[in-house]
PDB file of C-alpha atoms in Angstrom:
ATOM      1  CA  MET A   1     -45.329  60.380 -12.414  1.00 80.00           C
ATOM      2  CA  LYS A   2     -43.100  57.334 -12.115  1.00 81.00           C
ATOM      3  CA  LEU A   3     -40.826  56.254 -14.952  1.00 80.00           C
ATOM      4  CA  VAL A   4     -37.870  54.001 -15.501  1.00 78.00           C
ATOM      5  CA  ALA A   5     -34.862  55.357 -17.408  1.00 79.00           C
ATOM      6  CA  LYS A   6     -32.518  52.860 -19.015  1.00 78.00           C
ATOM      7  CA  HIS A   7     -28.992  54.192 -19.503  1.00 77.00           C
ATOM      8  CA  GLY A   8     -26.612  51.534 -20.793  1.00 75.00           C
ATOM      9  CA  GLU A   9     -27.380  48.458 -18.684  1.00 72.00           C
ATOM     10  CA  ASP A  10     -28.621  50.523 -15.721  1.00 76.00           C
ATOM     11  CA  LEU A  11     -32.334  50.823 -14.921  1.00 77.00           C
ATOM     12  CA  ILE A  12     -32.884  54.046 -12.974  1.00 80.00           C
ATOM     13  CA  PRO A  13     -36.207  54.777 -11.235  1.00 82.00           C
ATOM     14  CA  VAL A  14     -37.416  58.346 -11.855  1.00 84.00           C
ATOM     15  CA  GLU A  15     -40.235  60.045  -9.987  1.00 86.00           C
ATOM     16  CA  ILE A  16     -41.483  63.531 -10.903  1.00 87.00           C
ATOM     17  CA  SER A  17     -44.086  65.505  -8.999  1.00 90.00           C
ATOM     18  CA  ARG A  18     -45.365  69.079  -9.015  1.00 90.00           C
ATOM     19  CA  ALA A  19     -43.807  71.320  -6.347  1.00 88.00           C
ATOM     20  CA  GLY A  20     -45.215  74.855  -6.336  1.00 86.00           C
ATOM     21  CA  ASP A  21     -44.396  76.522  -9.656  1.00 85.00           C
ATOM     22  CA  GLY A  22     -41.781  73.889 -10.500  1.00 88.00           C
ATOM     23  CA  PHE A  23     -41.182  70.200 -10.059  1.00 90.00           C
ATOM     24  CA  HIS A  24     -39.562  67.807  -7.627  1.00 93.00           C
ATOM     25  CA  ALA A  25     -37.574  65.080  -9.392  1.00 91.00           C
ATOM     26  CA  LYS A  26     -36.071  61.982  -7.796  1.00 90.00           C
ATOM     27  CA  VAL A  27     -33.579  60.231 -10.079  1.00 87.00           C
ATOM     28  CA  GLY A  28     -32.300  57.076  -8.434  1.00 85.00           C
ATOM     29  CA  ASP A  29     -31.430  58.173  -4.893  1.00 88.00           C
ATOM     30  CA  THR A  30     -30.789  61.836  -5.800  1.00 91.00           C
ATOM     31  CA  GLU A  31     -33.480  64.478  -5.463  1.00 93.00           C
ATOM     32  CA  TYR A  32     -33.737  67.804  -7.327  1.00 92.00           C
ATOM     33  CA  GLU A  33     -35.962  70.862  -7.354  1.00 93.00           C
ATOM     34  CA  VAL A  34     -36.373  71.730 -11.035  1.00 92.00           C
ATOM     35  CA  ASP A  35     -37.923  74.431 -13.217  1.00 92.00           C
ATOM     36  CA  PHE A  36     -38.527  73.749 -16.916  1.00 84.00           C
ATOM     37  CA  LEU A  37     -39.084  76.171 -19.750  1.00 86.00           C
ATOM     38  CA  LYS A  38     -39.819  74.592 -23.124  1.00 84.00           C
ATOM     39  CA  ALA A  39     -38.448  76.829 -25.907  1.00 84.00           C
ATOM     40  CA  ASN A  40     -39.625  74.592 -28.786  1.00 84.00           C
ATOM     41  CA  ASP A  41     -40.194  70.887 -29.589  1.00 80.00           C
ATOM     42  CA  LEU A  42     -36.492  70.057 -29.040  1.00 83.00           C
ATOM     43  CA  LEU A  43     -35.037  72.706 -26.720  1.00 87.00           C
ATOM     44  CA  VAL A  44     -35.766  72.905 -22.986  1.00 86.00           C
ATOM     45  CA  SER A  45     -34.191  75.226 -20.430  1.00 89.00           C
ATOM     46  CA  ILE A  46     -33.741  73.490 -17.066  1.00 89.00           C
ATOM     47  CA  ARG A  47     -32.839  75.291 -13.848  1.00 91.00           C
ATOM     48  CA  LEU A  48     -31.991  73.251 -10.749  1.00 91.00           C
ATOM     49  CA  GLY A  49     -32.749  74.367  -7.204  1.00 90.00           C
ATOM     50  CA  ASP A  50     -29.052  75.184  -6.611  1.00 92.00           C
ATOM     51  CA  GLY A  51     -29.112  77.733  -9.462  1.00 91.00           C
ATOM     52  CA  ARG A  52     -27.386  75.658 -12.139  1.00 90.00           C
ATOM     53  CA  GLN A  53     -29.061  76.101 -15.504  1.00 90.00           C
ATOM     54  CA  TYR A  54     -28.806  73.994 -18.653  1.00 87.00           C
ATOM     55  CA  ALA A  55     -30.042  74.278 -22.216  1.00 88.00           C
ATOM     56  CA  VAL A  56     -31.054  70.733 -23.144  1.00 87.00           C
ATOM     57  CA  VAL A  57     -31.852  69.365 -26.593  1.00 87.00           C
ATOM     58  CA  ASP A  58     -34.054  66.265 -26.410  1.00 82.00           C
ATOM     59  CA  ALA A  59     -34.272  64.394 -29.726  1.00 82.00           C
ATOM     60  CA  ARG A  60     -36.940  61.754 -29.137  1.00 80.00           C
ATOM     61  CA  ASP A  61     -37.660  58.599 -31.116  1.00 76.00           C
ATOM     62  CA  GLY A  62     -40.486  56.729 -29.362  1.00 76.00           C
ATOM     63  CA  ALA A  63     -39.239  55.809 -25.873  1.00 76.00           C
ATOM     64  CA  SER A  64     -35.621  56.590 -26.822  1.00 79.00           C
ATOM     65  CA  HIS A  65     -34.212  60.025 -26.044  1.00 81.00           C
ATOM     66  CA  HIS A  66     -30.902  61.452 -27.239  1.00 82.00           C
ATOM     67  CA  VAL A  67     -30.213  64.271 -24.801  1.00 82.00           C
ATOM     68  CA  PHE A  68     -27.539  66.895 -25.534  1.00 84.00           C
ATOM     69  CA  PHE A  69     -26.407  69.303 -22.804  1.00 80.00           C
ATOM     70  CA  ASP A  70     -23.220  70.893 -21.482  1.00 79.00           C
ATOM     71  CA  ASN A  71     -21.197  69.480 -24.451  1.00 79.00           C
ATOM     72  CA  ALA A  72     -22.327  65.931 -23.649  1.00 80.00           C
ATOM     73  CA  ARG A  73     -24.696  63.470 -25.288  1.00 82.00           C
ATOM     74  CA  VAL A  74     -26.654  60.894 -23.284  1.00 81.00           C
ATOM     75  CA  GLY A  75     -28.869  58.165 -24.696  1.00 80.00           C
ATOM     76  CA  VAL A  76     -31.766  57.226 -22.437  1.00 80.00           C
ATOM     77  CA  GLU A  77     -34.788  54.988 -22.918  1.00 78.00           C
ATOM     78  CA  VAL A  78     -37.778  56.032 -20.808  1.00 78.00           C
ATOM     79  CA  ARG A  79     -40.451  53.501 -19.907  1.00 73.00           C
ATOM     80  CA  ASP A  80     -43.626  53.453 -17.875  1.00 70.00           C
ATOM     81  CA  PRO A  81     -43.248  50.745 -15.183  1.00 66.00           C
ATOM     82  CA  LEU A  82     -46.984  49.937 -15.282  1.00 64.00           C
ATOM     83  CA  GLN A  83     -46.806  49.380 -19.034  1.00 64.00           C
ATOM     84  CA  MET A  84     -43.826  47.060 -18.475  1.00 60.00           C
ATOM     85  CA  GLN A  85     -45.801  45.063 -15.880  1.00 60.00           C
ATOM     86  CA  ARG A  86     -48.831  44.888 -18.215  1.00 61.00           C
ATOM     87  CA  SER A  87     -46.596  43.512 -20.965  1.00 57.00           C
ATOM     88  CA  LEU A  88     -45.523  40.770 -18.565  1.00 53.00           C
ATOM     89  CA  ARG A  89     -49.159  39.775 -17.941  1.00 55.00           C
ATOM     90  CA  GLU A  90     -50.020  39.877 -21.672  1.00 52.00           C
ATOM     91  CA  SER A  91     -47.117  37.550 -22.357  1.00 49.00           C
ATOM     92  CA  ASP A  92     -48.559  35.133 -19.787  1.00 49.00           C
ATOM     93  CA  VAL A  93     -51.884  35.047 -21.633  1.00 48.00           C
ATOM     94  CA  GLN A  94     -50.521  34.479 -25.149  1.00 50.00           C
ATOM     95  CA  GLY A  95     -49.295  30.916 -24.587  1.00 56.00           C
ATOM     96  CA  ASP A  96     -46.362  31.260 -26.995  1.00 69.00           C
ATOM     97  CA  SER A  97     -43.849  28.434 -27.053  1.00 85.00           C
ATOM     98  CA  ARG A  98     -40.967  30.912 -26.681  1.00 88.00           C
ATOM     99  CA  ILE A  99     -40.881  32.852 -23.455  1.00 89.00           C
ATOM    100  CA  ARG A 100     -39.217  36.236 -23.981  1.00 87.00           C
ATOM    101  CA  ALA A 101     -38.053  39.012 -21.695  1.00 84.00           C
ATOM    102  CA  VAL A 102     -40.516  41.899 -21.876  1.00 75.00           C
ATOM    103  CA  MET A 103     -38.050  44.269 -20.237  1.00 76.00           C
ATOM    104  CA  PRO A 104     -34.297  44.485 -19.950  1.00 80.00           C
ATOM    105  CA  GLY A 105     -32.851  42.984 -16.796  1.00 85.00           C
ATOM    106  CA  ARG A 106     -30.597  40.401 -15.207  1.00 91.00           C
ATOM    107  CA  VAL A 107     -31.474  36.729 -14.881  1.00 94.00           C
ATOM    108  CA  THR A 108     -30.962  35.903 -11.220  1.00 95.00           C
ATOM    109  CA  ARG A 109     -32.119  32.272 -11.396  1.00 95.00           C
ATOM    110  CA  VAL A 110     -32.980  29.726 -14.061  1.00 96.00           C
ATOM    111  CA  LEU A 111     -35.431  27.319 -12.416  1.00 96.00           C
ATOM    112  CA  VAL A 112     -35.772  24.671 -15.166  1.00 96.00           C
ATOM    113  CA  ALA A 113     -33.532  22.601 -17.421  1.00 96.00           C
ATOM    114  CA  GLU A 114     -33.970  21.217 -20.935  1.00 96.00           C
ATOM    115  CA  GLY A 115     -36.208  18.161 -20.834  1.00 96.00           C
ATOM    116  CA  ASP A 116     -38.165  19.235 -17.733  1.00 96.00           C
ATOM    117  CA  SER A 117     -41.951  18.884 -17.907  1.00 96.00           C
ATOM    118  CA  VAL A 118     -43.781  22.067 -16.859  1.00 94.00           C
ATOM    119  CA  LYS A 119     -47.388  23.056 -16.282  1.00 92.00           C
ATOM    120  CA  LYS A 120     -48.837  26.419 -17.275  1.00 87.00           C
ATOM    121  CA  GLY A 121     -47.969  28.906 -14.551  1.00 86.00           C
ATOM    122  CA  ALA A 122     -44.851  27.052 -13.353  1.00 91.00           C
ATOM    123  CA  PRO A 123     -41.920  29.384 -12.548  1.00 92.00           C
ATOM    124  CA  LEU A 124     -39.167  29.223 -15.170  1.00 94.00           C
ATOM    125  CA  VAL A 125     -36.819  32.155 -14.670  1.00 93.00           C
ATOM    126  CA  VAL A 126     -36.394  34.977 -12.153  1.00 91.00           C
ATOM    127  CA  LEU A 127     -35.608  38.258 -13.920  1.00 88.00           C
ATOM    128  CA  GLU A 128     -34.452  41.267 -11.907  1.00 86.00           C
ATOM    129  CA  ALA A 129     -35.502  44.609 -13.369  1.00 77.00           C
ATOM    130  CA  MET A 130     -36.152  47.994 -11.772  1.00 69.00           C
ATOM    131  CA  LYS A 131     -34.819  46.624  -8.450  1.00 73.00           C
ATOM    132  CA  MET A 132     -37.632  44.049  -8.413  1.00 77.00           C
ATOM    133  CA  GLU A 133     -37.525  40.321  -9.017  1.00 82.00           C
ATOM    134  CA  ASN A 134     -40.088  39.118 -11.562  1.00 82.00           C
ATOM    135  CA  GLU A 135     -40.870  35.434 -11.761  1.00 86.00           C
ATOM    136  CA  ILE A 136     -41.369  34.498 -15.413  1.00 87.00           C
ATOM    137  CA  ARG A 137     -43.873  31.643 -15.655  1.00 88.00           C
ATOM    138  CA  ALA A 138     -44.732  28.982 -18.246  1.00 88.00           C
ATOM    139  CA  THR A 139     -47.463  30.132 -20.606  1.00 84.00           C
ATOM    140  CA  ARG A 140     -48.469  26.565 -21.481  1.00 86.00           C
ATOM    141  CA  ASP A 141     -48.068  22.944 -20.434  1.00 90.00           C
ATOM    142  CA  GLY A 142     -45.179  21.143 -22.133  1.00 92.00           C
ATOM    143  CA  THR A 143     -41.536  20.153 -22.094  1.00 94.00           C
ATOM    144  CA  VAL A 144     -38.660  22.624 -21.881  1.00 95.00           C
ATOM    145  CA  GLU A 145     -37.042  22.361 -25.325  1.00 94.00           C
ATOM    146  CA  SER A 146     -34.388  25.067 -24.916  1.00 95.00           C
ATOM    147  CA  VAL A 147     -32.968  27.295 -22.189  1.00 96.00           C
ATOM    148  CA  PHE A 148     -31.377  30.367 -23.758  1.00 96.00           C
ATOM    149  CA  VAL A 149     -30.092  32.094 -20.606  1.00 96.00           C
ATOM    150  CA  THR A 150     -27.923  31.392 -17.576  1.00 96.00           C
ATOM    151  CA  ASP A 151     -27.820  32.723 -14.020  1.00 95.00           C
ATOM    152  CA  GLY A 152     -26.398  36.235 -13.907  1.00 94.00           C
ATOM    153  CA  GLN A 153     -26.886  36.916 -17.613  1.00 95.00           C
ATOM    154  CA  THR A 154     -28.087  40.375 -18.658  1.00 93.00           C
ATOM    155  CA  VAL A 155     -30.870  40.360 -21.260  1.00 90.00           C
ATOM    156  CA  GLU A 156     -32.502  42.995 -23.435  1.00 86.00           C
ATOM    157  CA  SER A 157     -36.218  43.381 -23.903  1.00 79.00           C
ATOM    158  CA  GLY A 158     -37.458  40.686 -26.331  1.00 80.00           C
ATOM    159  CA  ALA A 159     -34.584  38.266 -25.655  1.00 88.00           C
ATOM    160  CA  ASP A 160     -35.493  34.570 -25.784  1.00 91.00           C
ATOM    161  CA  LEU A 161     -35.453  32.992 -22.320  1.00 93.00           C
ATOM    162  CA  ILE A 162     -37.056  29.535 -22.585  1.00 94.00           C
ATOM    163  CA  GLU A 163     -38.785  27.460 -25.278  1.00 94.00           C
ATOM    164  CA  ILE A 164     -41.549  25.034 -24.331  1.00 93.00           C
ATOM    165  CA  VAL A 165     -42.913  22.457 -26.803  1.00 91.00           C
TER     166      VAL A 165
END
């Protein structure tokens, strides 16, 4: 199972697979052998391959998790990367005048300026997310009315990028 965990502004790839009676987890570049024991809907006991053991409370609200362990609290948003890619394609089909970010990321390049004429499918913005560059394309023919982002800007999911009229 592949997921993306968002912690603050960081997008961290997570991969979990079955390994014998437990699991193998890769979080970013770090790998763990893990055993889980679910005590109830909120409490999970986690034992790492090196013998460390944690009681973890996971209070979930949709994709957002508030994880409490070892006297610390961590807020994490967990997303399915395929669902994020599908959202990108659905946005392409809708033809909205406002082009929005469907995932959090960093704008690496703005390829148009206000007043530019664009055709449907023309590249507008390059958004880096999950260590991949995603070219955000025009969903309709028209003129760029507004550019809401700049090179290097970090955006949240749903942020306005470009408006085409």
